[in-house]
Short mmCIF file of C-alpha atoms in Angstrom, two decimals:
data_model
loop_
_atom_site.label_atom_id
_atom_site.label_comp_id
_atom_site.label_asym_id
_atom_site.label_seq_id
_atom_site.Cartn_x
_atom_site.Cartn_y
_atom_site.Cartn_z
CA MET A 15 122.14 111.40 76.69
CA SER A 16 124.15 114.49 75.74
CA LEU A 17 127.80 115.00 76.67
CA THR A 18 128.59 118.16 78.64
CA TYR A 19 132.19 119.37 78.55
CA THR A 20 133.88 120.17 81.84
CA PRO A 21 134.16 123.94 82.42
CA ALA A 22 137.75 125.11 82.07
CA ALA A 23 137.64 126.79 85.48
CA ASP A 24 136.85 123.46 87.17
CA ILE A 25 139.83 121.55 85.79
CA PRO A 26 142.54 122.98 88.11
CA LYS A 27 140.33 122.38 91.15
CA ILE A 28 139.68 118.75 90.16
CA ILE A 29 143.39 118.13 89.61
CA GLN A 30 144.32 119.73 92.94
CA GLY A 31 141.70 117.62 94.71
CA LEU A 32 143.17 114.42 93.28
CA ARG A 33 146.68 115.52 94.25
CA SER A 34 145.55 116.28 97.80
CA ALA A 35 143.78 112.93 98.07
CA PHE A 36 146.93 111.08 97.06
CA ASN A 37 149.10 113.05 99.46
CA ALA A 38 146.63 112.27 102.24
CA GLY A 39 147.21 108.54 101.65
CA ILE A 40 143.60 107.71 100.84
CA THR A 41 144.54 105.18 98.14
CA ARG A 42 147.41 103.44 99.98
CA SER A 43 145.43 100.66 101.65
CA LEU A 44 145.13 97.44 99.67
CA ASP A 45 141.64 96.92 101.08
CA TYR A 46 140.63 100.35 99.78
CA ARG A 47 142.00 99.54 96.33
CA LYS A 48 140.09 96.24 96.25
CA GLN A 49 136.92 98.03 97.27
CA GLN A 50 137.31 100.45 94.36
CA LEU A 51 138.03 97.61 91.93
CA ARG A 52 134.87 95.86 93.06
CA GLY A 53 133.07 99.13 92.41
CA MET A 54 134.45 99.23 88.88
CA TYR A 55 133.31 95.65 88.26
CA ASN A 56 129.85 96.34 89.69
CA MET A 57 129.47 99.48 87.58
CA LEU A 58 129.84 97.36 84.45
CA ALA A 59 127.78 94.43 85.71
CA ASP A 60 124.89 96.53 87.05
CA ASN A 61 124.56 98.70 83.96
CA ASP A 62 125.07 96.23 81.14
CA ALA A 63 121.93 97.27 79.23
CA ALA A 64 122.72 100.99 79.45
CA ILE A 65 126.31 100.38 78.35
CA ARG A 66 125.15 98.29 75.39
CA ASP A 67 122.84 101.06 74.32
CA ALA A 68 125.45 103.82 74.64
CA VAL A 69 128.16 101.98 72.74
CA PHE A 70 125.66 100.90 70.09
CA ARG A 71 124.64 104.52 69.50
CA ASP A 72 128.30 105.50 69.16
CA LEU A 73 129.54 102.63 67.00
CA HIS A 74 126.60 100.33 66.21
CA LYS A 75 128.70 97.74 68.06
CA PRO A 76 127.10 94.28 68.35
CA PRO A 77 126.63 93.06 71.96
CA ALA A 78 128.97 90.10 71.38
CA GLU A 79 131.75 92.40 70.20
CA LEU A 80 131.14 94.68 73.19
CA MET A 81 131.49 91.72 75.54
CA ILE A 82 134.55 90.21 73.84
CA GLY A 83 136.50 93.39 73.26
CA GLU A 84 135.31 95.72 76.01
CA SER A 85 133.16 94.98 79.07
CA GLY A 86 134.20 91.35 79.49
CA MET A 87 137.88 92.23 79.31
CA VAL A 88 137.61 95.06 81.84
CA LYS A 89 135.68 92.88 84.28
CA GLN A 90 138.33 90.19 83.92
CA GLU A 91 141.04 92.77 84.63
CA CYS A 92 139.18 93.72 87.82
CA ILE A 93 138.90 90.08 88.93
CA ASP A 94 142.58 89.40 88.24
CA ALA A 95 143.70 92.52 90.09
CA ILE A 96 141.57 91.80 93.16
CA LYS A 97 142.75 88.19 93.29
CA ASN A 98 146.45 88.95 92.87
CA LEU A 99 146.85 92.36 94.50
CA GLU A 100 148.72 91.19 97.61
CA LYS A 101 151.23 89.30 95.48
CA TRP A 102 151.68 92.14 93.00
CA ALA A 103 152.13 94.76 95.73
CA ALA A 104 154.42 92.70 97.98
CA ASN A 105 158.02 93.71 98.56
CA ARG A 106 160.48 91.65 96.53
CA SER A 107 163.71 90.54 98.17
CA VAL A 108 166.95 91.09 96.31
CA LYS A 109 169.97 88.79 96.35
CA THR A 110 173.04 90.60 97.69
CA GLY A 111 176.70 90.03 98.30
CA ILE A 112 178.41 89.39 101.60
CA VAL A 113 178.62 93.10 102.47
CA ASN A 114 174.81 93.37 102.76
CA LYS A 115 174.14 89.80 103.77
CA PHE A 116 172.50 90.78 107.07
CA ASP A 117 170.58 93.78 105.75
CA ASN A 118 167.00 94.03 104.56
CA VAL A 119 167.39 94.69 100.83
CA HIS A 120 164.23 94.71 98.76
CA ILE A 121 162.17 96.43 96.08
CA ARG A 122 158.95 98.17 97.07
CA LYS A 123 156.03 98.68 94.71
CA ASP A 124 154.94 102.26 95.33
CA PRO A 125 152.16 104.14 93.49
CA LEU A 126 153.30 106.82 91.09
CA GLY A 127 150.89 109.46 92.39
CA MET A 128 148.21 111.25 90.38
CA VAL A 129 147.87 109.86 86.86
CA LEU A 130 145.99 110.86 83.71
CA ILE A 131 144.38 108.30 81.38
CA ILE A 132 143.15 109.49 77.97
CA GLY A 133 140.89 106.97 76.25
CA ALA A 134 140.05 106.33 72.59
CA TRP A 135 136.73 106.26 70.73
CA ASN A 136 137.00 102.90 68.96
CA TYR A 137 136.86 100.92 72.22
CA PRO A 138 135.47 103.68 74.44
CA LEU A 139 134.99 101.45 77.48
CA ASN A 140 138.03 99.19 77.36
CA LEU A 141 140.72 101.68 76.38
CA LEU A 142 139.72 104.01 79.21
CA LEU A 143 138.88 101.59 82.01
CA ALA A 144 141.35 98.72 81.47
CA PRO A 145 144.39 100.92 82.20
CA ALA A 146 142.41 102.51 85.04
CA VAL A 147 142.18 99.09 86.70
CA GLY A 148 145.98 98.95 86.84
CA ALA A 149 146.21 102.53 88.10
CA ILE A 150 143.69 101.89 90.87
CA ALA A 151 145.31 98.59 91.85
CA ALA A 152 148.70 100.30 92.10
CA GLY A 153 147.32 102.89 94.53
CA ASN A 154 147.16 106.04 92.41
CA THR A 155 144.54 108.73 92.17
CA VAL A 156 143.23 108.80 88.61
CA LEU A 157 141.87 111.41 86.23
CA LEU A 158 139.97 109.88 83.31
CA LYS A 159 139.48 111.66 79.99
CA PRO A 160 137.04 109.73 77.72
CA SER A 161 136.99 110.33 73.98
CA GLU A 162 134.44 112.95 72.95
CA VAL A 163 134.16 111.14 69.58
CA ALA A 164 132.11 108.46 71.42
CA PRO A 165 129.88 110.94 73.28
CA ASN A 166 127.16 108.56 74.45
CA THR A 167 129.62 106.27 76.21
CA ALA A 168 131.49 109.22 77.72
CA ALA A 169 128.25 110.73 79.04
CA LEU A 170 127.13 107.43 80.55
CA LEU A 171 130.46 106.84 82.32
CA THR A 172 130.40 110.40 83.67
CA LYS A 173 126.97 109.71 85.14
CA LEU A 174 127.79 106.27 86.56
CA LEU A 175 131.27 106.66 87.97
CA PRO A 176 130.40 108.76 91.06
CA SER A 177 127.99 106.06 92.26
CA TYR A 178 130.66 103.35 92.22
CA LEU A 179 134.08 104.95 92.79
CA ASP A 180 135.36 107.36 95.45
CA GLN A 181 135.16 110.85 93.90
CA ARG A 182 137.98 112.07 96.10
CA ALA A 183 140.38 109.81 94.20
CA TYR A 184 138.84 109.10 90.79
CA ARG A 185 137.33 111.73 88.50
CA ILE A 186 136.28 112.22 84.88
CA ILE A 187 136.91 115.32 82.78
CA ASN A 188 135.15 115.69 79.43
CA GLY A 189 136.05 117.82 76.46
CA ALA A 190 137.85 118.01 73.14
CA ALA A 191 141.17 119.53 72.04
CA ASP A 192 140.87 122.70 74.15
CA GLU A 193 140.12 120.86 77.37
CA THR A 194 142.84 118.29 76.72
CA THR A 195 145.36 121.04 75.99
CA LEU A 196 144.49 122.68 79.30
CA LEU A 197 144.85 119.34 81.08
CA LEU A 198 148.33 118.84 79.66
CA GLU A 199 149.52 122.12 81.14
CA HIS A 200 149.30 120.51 84.58
CA LYS A 201 151.78 118.20 86.23
CA PHE A 202 150.86 114.52 86.39
CA ASP A 203 152.95 111.62 87.66
CA HIS A 204 152.13 109.51 84.59
CA ILE A 205 150.10 109.95 81.41
CA PHE A 206 148.56 106.97 79.63
CA TYR A 207 147.26 107.73 76.13
CA THR A 208 145.65 105.54 73.48
CA GLY A 209 145.14 106.94 70.00
CA SER A 210 146.92 108.21 66.92
CA GLY A 211 150.63 108.76 66.53
CA HIS A 212 150.03 112.40 65.62
CA VAL A 213 148.30 113.15 68.92
CA GLY A 214 150.77 110.88 70.71
CA LYS A 215 153.57 113.26 69.72
CA ILE A 216 151.61 116.18 71.16
CA ILE A 217 151.00 114.28 74.40
CA MET A 218 154.66 113.33 74.69
CA GLY A 219 155.80 116.87 73.93
CA ALA A 220 153.59 118.31 76.65
CA ALA A 221 154.67 115.63 79.11
CA ALA A 222 158.34 116.35 78.40
CA LYS A 223 157.91 119.92 79.67
CA GLN A 224 156.88 118.48 83.04
CA LEU A 225 159.29 115.52 82.92
CA THR A 226 156.22 113.30 83.12
CA PRO A 227 156.63 109.68 81.97
CA VAL A 228 154.17 108.39 79.40
CA THR A 229 152.66 105.19 78.12
CA LEU A 230 151.56 105.59 74.51
CA GLU A 231 149.37 102.97 72.86
CA LEU A 232 149.34 104.00 69.21
CA GLY A 233 148.84 102.04 65.98
CA GLY A 234 150.24 101.67 62.50
CA LYS A 235 149.86 99.44 59.49
CA SER A 236 149.77 95.88 60.82
CA PRO A 237 150.66 93.40 58.03
CA ALA A 238 149.47 89.83 57.58
CA PHE A 239 151.83 87.46 55.74
CA ILE A 240 150.13 84.57 53.94
CA SER A 241 152.23 81.76 52.49
CA ARG A 242 150.97 79.53 49.70
CA ASP A 243 150.92 76.44 51.93
CA VAL A 244 148.07 77.61 54.20
CA ASP A 245 144.58 76.24 54.59
CA VAL A 246 143.00 79.04 52.57
CA ALA A 247 139.48 78.69 53.98
CA ILE A 248 140.61 78.87 57.62
CA THR A 249 143.03 81.70 56.89
CA ALA A 250 140.34 83.82 55.23
CA ARG A 251 137.87 83.12 58.02
CA ARG A 252 140.26 84.17 60.78
CA LEU A 253 141.48 87.21 58.91
CA ALA A 254 137.92 88.31 58.13
CA PHE A 255 137.09 88.10 61.82
CA GLY A 256 140.18 90.10 62.79
CA LYS A 257 139.76 92.75 60.10
CA PHE A 258 136.02 93.40 60.24
CA PHE A 259 135.56 93.13 64.03
CA ASN A 260 134.36 96.58 65.14
CA CYS A 261 134.01 97.50 61.45
CA GLY A 262 137.79 97.49 61.05
CA GLN A 263 138.24 100.28 63.64
CA THR A 264 140.82 98.42 65.70
CA CYS A 265 144.43 99.48 66.17
CA ILE A 266 145.64 95.88 65.76
CA ALA A 267 143.37 94.94 62.86
CA PRO A 268 145.21 93.42 59.88
CA ASP A 269 145.83 96.53 57.78
CA TYR A 270 147.02 94.83 54.60
CA LEU A 271 147.82 91.36 53.28
CA ILE A 272 151.14 90.19 51.86
CA VAL A 273 150.10 87.14 49.84
CA GLU A 274 152.49 84.68 48.23
CA ARG A 275 151.62 84.39 44.56
CA GLY A 276 149.54 81.40 43.48
CA ILE A 277 146.72 81.42 46.06
CA GLU A 278 145.23 84.91 45.60
CA ASP A 279 142.19 83.78 43.59
CA LYS A 280 141.32 81.05 46.10
CA LEU A 281 141.83 83.51 48.96
CA ILE A 282 139.41 86.02 47.42
CA GLU A 283 136.72 83.35 47.06
CA ALA A 284 137.34 82.18 50.62
CA PHE A 285 136.91 85.74 51.90
CA LYS A 286 133.60 86.02 50.07
CA SER A 287 132.43 82.78 51.65
CA SER A 288 133.47 83.98 55.11
CA ILE A 289 131.61 87.28 54.75
CA GLN A 290 128.51 85.42 53.59
CA GLU A 291 128.82 83.13 56.63
CA PHE A 292 129.34 86.02 59.08
CA TYR A 293 126.85 88.59 57.84
CA GLY A 294 124.52 86.85 55.39
CA GLY A 295 123.55 88.38 52.08
CA SER A 296 123.82 91.97 53.35
CA ALA A 297 126.25 93.15 56.02
CA GLN A 298 124.21 96.37 56.27
CA THR A 299 121.18 94.53 57.62
CA SER A 300 123.21 92.18 59.82
CA SER A 301 123.02 92.68 63.58
CA SER A 302 126.62 91.45 63.78
CA TYR A 303 128.26 94.28 61.81
CA GLY A 304 129.16 97.74 63.12
CA ARG A 305 129.35 101.20 61.59
CA ILE A 306 131.93 103.92 61.00
CA VAL A 307 132.06 106.21 64.03
CA ASN A 308 131.17 109.49 62.27
CA LYS A 309 130.89 111.25 58.93
CA ASN A 310 134.45 112.57 58.92
CA HIS A 311 135.89 109.08 59.20
CA PHE A 312 133.40 107.79 56.63
CA LEU A 313 134.52 110.41 54.10
CA ARG A 314 138.17 109.69 54.85
CA LEU A 315 137.68 106.00 54.08
CA LYS A 316 135.60 106.75 50.98
CA ALA A 317 138.41 108.96 49.65
CA LEU A 318 140.92 106.14 50.17
CA LEU A 319 138.78 103.68 48.26
CA ASP A 320 138.12 106.19 45.47
CA ALA A 321 141.86 106.80 45.06
CA THR A 322 143.09 103.19 45.01
CA GLN A 323 144.59 101.78 41.81
CA GLY A 324 143.72 98.27 42.98
CA LYS A 325 140.66 96.27 42.03
CA VAL A 326 137.74 95.97 44.47
CA VAL A 327 137.04 92.23 44.39
CA MET A 328 134.65 92.10 47.36
CA GLY A 329 132.37 94.67 48.93
CA GLY A 330 132.83 98.36 48.24
CA GLN A 331 129.17 99.30 48.92
CA MET A 332 128.66 102.47 50.99
CA ASP A 333 125.79 104.38 52.60
CA GLU A 334 126.81 107.77 53.99
CA ASP A 335 123.55 108.36 55.85
CA ASP A 336 123.96 105.03 57.65
CA LEU A 337 127.76 105.40 58.04
CA PHE A 338 127.98 101.97 56.43
CA ILE A 339 130.94 100.63 54.47
CA ALA A 340 130.75 96.98 53.47
CA PRO A 341 133.60 94.54 54.24
CA THR A 342 135.87 95.33 51.30
CA LEU A 343 138.80 93.47 49.73
CA VAL A 344 141.06 95.22 47.21
CA SER A 345 143.41 93.11 45.06
CA GLY A 346 146.40 94.11 42.96
CA VAL A 347 147.57 96.87 45.30
CA ASP A 348 151.19 97.96 44.87
CA LYS A 349 153.56 99.69 47.29
CA THR A 350 152.70 103.18 46.05
CA ASP A 351 148.93 102.81 46.32
CA LYS A 352 146.97 105.32 48.39
CA LEU A 353 145.78 102.47 50.61
CA MET A 354 149.39 101.78 51.62
CA GLU A 355 150.20 105.30 52.83
CA GLY A 356 148.78 105.22 56.35
CA GLU A 357 146.74 103.15 58.76
CA ILE A 358 143.34 102.46 57.16
CA PHE A 359 141.32 102.04 60.37
CA GLY A 360 138.22 100.82 58.61
CA PRO A 361 136.75 97.79 56.79
CA ILE A 362 139.00 98.02 53.70
CA LEU A 363 141.63 95.31 53.24
CA PRO A 364 144.24 95.66 50.46
CA MET A 365 146.13 92.64 49.06
CA MET A 366 149.73 92.95 47.94
CA ILE A 367 150.88 89.95 45.86
CA VAL A 368 154.55 88.93 46.10
CA ASP A 369 156.59 86.14 44.52
CA ARG A 370 158.31 85.39 47.84
CA LEU A 371 157.49 86.46 51.37
CA VAL A 372 161.04 87.80 51.70
CA GLU A 373 159.86 90.69 49.52
CA GLY A 374 157.18 91.42 52.11
CA VAL A 375 159.71 91.31 54.94
CA LYS A 376 161.83 93.91 53.14
CA TYR A 377 158.77 96.10 52.57
CA VAL A 378 157.67 95.93 56.22
CA ASN A 379 161.18 96.79 57.42
CA GLN A 380 161.24 99.92 55.26
CA HIS A 381 158.38 101.38 57.32
CA ASP A 382 157.50 102.03 60.95
CA GLN A 383 157.21 99.05 63.28
CA PRO A 384 153.53 98.01 63.41
CA LEU A 385 151.58 97.43 66.59
CA ALA A 386 150.78 93.87 65.48
CA LEU A 387 152.10 91.47 62.87
CA TYR A 388 150.38 88.32 61.62
CA VAL A 389 151.83 85.27 59.88
CA PHE A 390 149.77 82.51 58.26
CA SER A 391 151.87 79.52 57.31
CA LYS A 392 152.48 75.85 58.04
CA ASN A 393 156.21 76.22 57.40
CA LYS A 394 158.09 76.69 60.68
CA LYS A 395 161.19 77.90 58.85
CA ALA A 396 159.19 80.61 57.12
CA ILE A 397 157.46 81.61 60.35
CA ASP A 398 160.75 81.83 62.24
CA TYR A 399 162.36 83.82 59.46
CA ILE A 400 159.59 86.42 59.44
CA LEU A 401 159.56 86.71 63.24
CA ASP A 402 163.37 86.92 63.41
CA HIS A 403 163.64 89.58 60.70
CA THR A 404 160.81 91.94 61.62
CA ARG A 405 159.81 94.05 64.61
CA SER A 406 156.33 94.72 65.99
CA GLY A 407 154.51 95.31 69.24
CA GLY A 408 152.98 91.83 69.18
CA VAL A 409 152.78 88.89 66.83
CA VAL A 410 150.20 86.16 66.17
CA VAL A 411 150.74 83.11 63.99
CA ASN A 412 147.76 81.62 62.16
CA ASP A 413 145.16 83.91 63.72
CA ALA A 414 144.40 87.60 64.14
CA LEU A 415 143.42 89.98 66.94
CA VAL A 416 143.10 87.29 69.60
CA HIS A 417 146.28 88.15 71.53
CA PHE A 418 144.59 91.33 72.79
CA ILE A 419 142.34 89.38 75.16
CA VAL A 420 145.14 87.27 76.72
CA SER A 421 145.67 89.22 79.94
CA ASN A 422 149.01 87.56 80.72
CA LEU A 423 150.53 88.84 77.48
CA PRO A 424 151.90 92.39 77.59
CA PHE A 425 150.08 94.59 75.10
CA GLY A 426 151.93 97.54 73.62
CA GLY A 427 153.86 98.88 70.68
CA THR A 428 157.44 99.64 69.83
CA GLY A 429 158.88 102.76 68.26
CA PRO A 430 156.17 104.72 66.39
CA SER A 431 153.50 102.17 67.40
CA GLY A 432 153.86 102.94 71.08
CA ILE A 433 155.83 103.14 74.30
CA GLY A 434 155.26 100.76 77.20
CA ASN A 435 152.71 97.99 77.68
CA TYR A 436 149.89 96.89 79.94
CA HIS A 437 147.24 94.22 80.70
CA GLY A 438 147.11 92.05 83.80
CA LYS A 439 150.05 92.49 86.16
CA ARG A 440 151.76 94.73 83.63
CA SER A 441 148.97 97.28 84.10
CA PHE A 442 149.82 97.30 87.81
CA ASP A 443 153.53 97.61 87.01
CA CYS A 444 152.86 100.40 84.51
CA PHE A 445 151.48 102.60 87.28
CA SER A 446 153.96 101.52 89.98
CA HIS A 447 157.43 102.69 90.90
CA GLU A 448 160.01 100.04 91.79
CA ARG A 449 161.52 101.73 94.81
CA SER A 450 164.84 100.34 95.94
CA ALA A 451 165.12 99.90 99.70
CA LEU A 452 168.15 98.95 101.81
CA ILE A 453 167.56 98.84 105.56
CA LYS A 454 170.69 98.40 107.63
CA SER A 455 171.20 97.58 111.27
CA MET A 456 173.02 100.05 113.50
CA GLY A 457 175.03 97.14 114.85
CA MET A 458 178.19 95.38 113.59
CA GLU A 459 179.82 98.74 112.88
CA LYS A 460 183.30 97.23 112.99
CA LEU A 461 182.65 95.57 109.63
CA ASN A 462 182.22 99.01 108.06
CA ASP A 463 185.76 100.08 108.92
CA LEU A 464 186.95 98.90 105.50
CA ARG A 465 184.90 101.56 103.68
CA TYR A 466 185.81 104.48 105.94
CA PRO A 467 188.85 106.71 105.42
CA PRO A 468 191.75 106.73 105.80
CA TYR A 469 192.11 104.36 102.85
CA THR A 470 195.04 101.98 102.59
CA GLU A 471 196.12 99.57 99.90
CA LYS A 472 195.13 96.66 102.15
CA LYS A 473 191.65 98.12 102.71
CA THR A 474 191.23 98.64 98.98
CA ARG A 475 192.14 95.03 98.21
CA TRP A 476 189.68 93.73 100.80
CA LEU A 477 186.91 96.01 99.52
CA ASP A 478 187.54 94.83 95.98
CA TRP A 479 187.32 91.20 97.13
CA PHE A 480 184.08 91.76 99.08
CA LEU A 481 182.26 93.88 96.52
CA PHE A 482 183.02 92.50 93.09
CA ASP A 483 183.35 89.17 91.26
CA LYS A 484 186.75 88.24 89.87
CA ALA A 485 186.88 87.03 86.29
CA SER A 486 189.07 84.10 85.33
CA PHE A 487 188.58 83.55 81.64
CA SER A 488 188.60 80.02 80.28
CA GLY A 489 189.21 81.23 76.74
CA ASN A 490 190.68 84.18 74.92
CA GLY A 491 189.11 87.53 74.22
CA ALA A 492 185.44 88.41 74.29
CA ASN A 493 184.16 84.82 74.13
CA ALA A 494 185.54 83.91 77.54
CA LEU A 495 183.23 83.23 80.48
CA PRO A 496 184.06 84.69 83.93
CA GLU A 497 184.35 82.43 86.95
CA SER A 498 183.08 83.02 90.45
CA ASN A 499 185.44 84.32 93.12
CA GLY A 500 183.80 82.11 95.69
CA HIS A 501 181.25 84.54 97.09
CA ALA A 502 178.04 85.15 95.19
CA ASN A 503 176.93 88.76 95.16
CA GLY A 504 174.22 90.71 93.42
CA HIS A 505 176.19 90.96 90.16
CA SER A 506 176.30 87.22 89.58
CA SER A 507 174.01 85.09 87.50
CA SER A 508 173.33 81.44 88.30
CA LYS A 509 176.29 79.09 88.09
CA SER A 510 176.63 76.35 85.53
CA GLU A 511 177.77 72.86 86.52
CA ASN A 512 181.44 73.75 86.12
CA GLY A 513 181.08 76.68 88.51
CA ARG A 514 181.38 79.40 85.91
CA ILE A 515 178.91 82.23 85.94
CA ALA A 516 176.57 82.58 82.97
CA HIS A 517 177.16 86.25 82.19
CA ALA A 518 175.84 87.58 78.89
CA PRO A 519 178.53 88.26 76.27
CA SER A 520 179.82 91.82 76.18
CA ALA A 521 178.57 94.29 73.63
CA SER A 522 181.76 93.93 71.65
CA ALA A 523 181.13 90.22 71.37
CA SER A 524 177.51 90.36 70.32
CA SER A 525 177.61 93.33 67.96
CA ALA A 526 178.13 92.46 64.33
CA THR A 527 180.95 94.31 62.56
CA PRO A 528 180.61 95.69 59.03
CA THR A 529 183.02 93.06 57.73
CA GLU A 530 181.03 90.07 58.98
CA PRO A 531 179.15 88.11 56.28
CA VAL A 532 175.37 88.41 56.09
CA PRO A 533 173.65 85.09 56.99
CA ALA A 534 172.19 83.24 54.03
CA LEU A 535 168.44 83.63 53.53
CA PRO A 536 166.19 80.57 53.69
CA SER A 537 165.29 78.88 50.44
CA THR A 538 162.43 80.01 48.25
CA SER A 539 160.29 77.16 49.50
CA ALA A 540 160.51 78.60 53.02
CA VAL A 541 159.88 82.29 52.42
#
């Protein structure tokens, strides 16, 4: 099935149609949204064989990996959204002070409007449709832009979607850089993009011209710390699964290992055993191993492996015609190696050996925050130290990749690895606006006299008493805790047993000054 790009002249008409559909209120009804979500689910369930074939032709993706990382996850998102939509979309009451005690004060969950979702080629089904589930559930009209790098999947979705979703509200546009550039000249109410940081900057720059908010799901070099106390066989097995799933073309795949000196030889042998277990004597003939998406990416990865100063201790075999690169482990890689310059995004795993994991923490903190960070250790002190002294979009201890399929965990990056998060309810929230609402009665007008001019000193005192808490500090300076003034209003937190309000310390209290001593690092045995 060939992929036909959308004619440039059709794009403005499609966008205007989606805008008109939203303004007409077509997507407002919760029943309508559920109907469309059922359509999404049925599209995947009814066409499983065709989807398998399309994704296999794009990525040689094994059916099990398609189910785990793509179709199964999207179907689960549909089920969760249908089951919980009333609760997610319900107004949420807000606690108020005495002034608004008899008013209806709440937060509405309103749709953002017309949104654009730009998918990625490495998970061409999931990374396009999973955010779309949240956008549909939240009541938006949606324009979908599949990745042209996975053309078979994009063509199939373009064919199937009109049979399952309302074309007035949900459309697909196909194309490459030119079509996407044209898309970004239009005003959307939200743009959701998954892909590289380089393109993410372009997306964000174009959105800024329209003051359009964005969610960016990017990537980066996700490290895996391995302490010398681990069960080496289990560690290698779980890391091999996480790294070589989808042939390493996963934004949260372990990008490199930081291994505490003393276990590297055992770890290499354990990796070899795991690869033998997973793929047999030849990964190339295994039905459980994927392929590089295209020749350009194959040549990019080959150039990285050719340039490394490390030692290939496992794998390294390549077949350009088959777009095959074997699961590869490279030992003795230092900080300046070519493999450490950017995200690898393929089945090549470098090992950096350190005397103490603290060295790895310092290295990670000298670079951009990764989308994921992995820690393998039995030492709670070491685990806590690494988690407390690093930043990342997500973190997994003693496993890899598996947090992506936990729908109740927010998935997203921080800093250069992304903006915003989604999955489950957070997908609904991502495409919703929390609209503040205060509905007052026209009665009891006499109570409003205090806020009307002319102002007097007595009125001002009464207003101050009604509107704001009064602090009575039990200690001195910034460490003191304020007490309640006897009437709880919206500014208060819950009271402790002694009646004081548990406010967070002020910024001046929590911010470290340059003269404060640096906390002592854990002992060598810990990190």
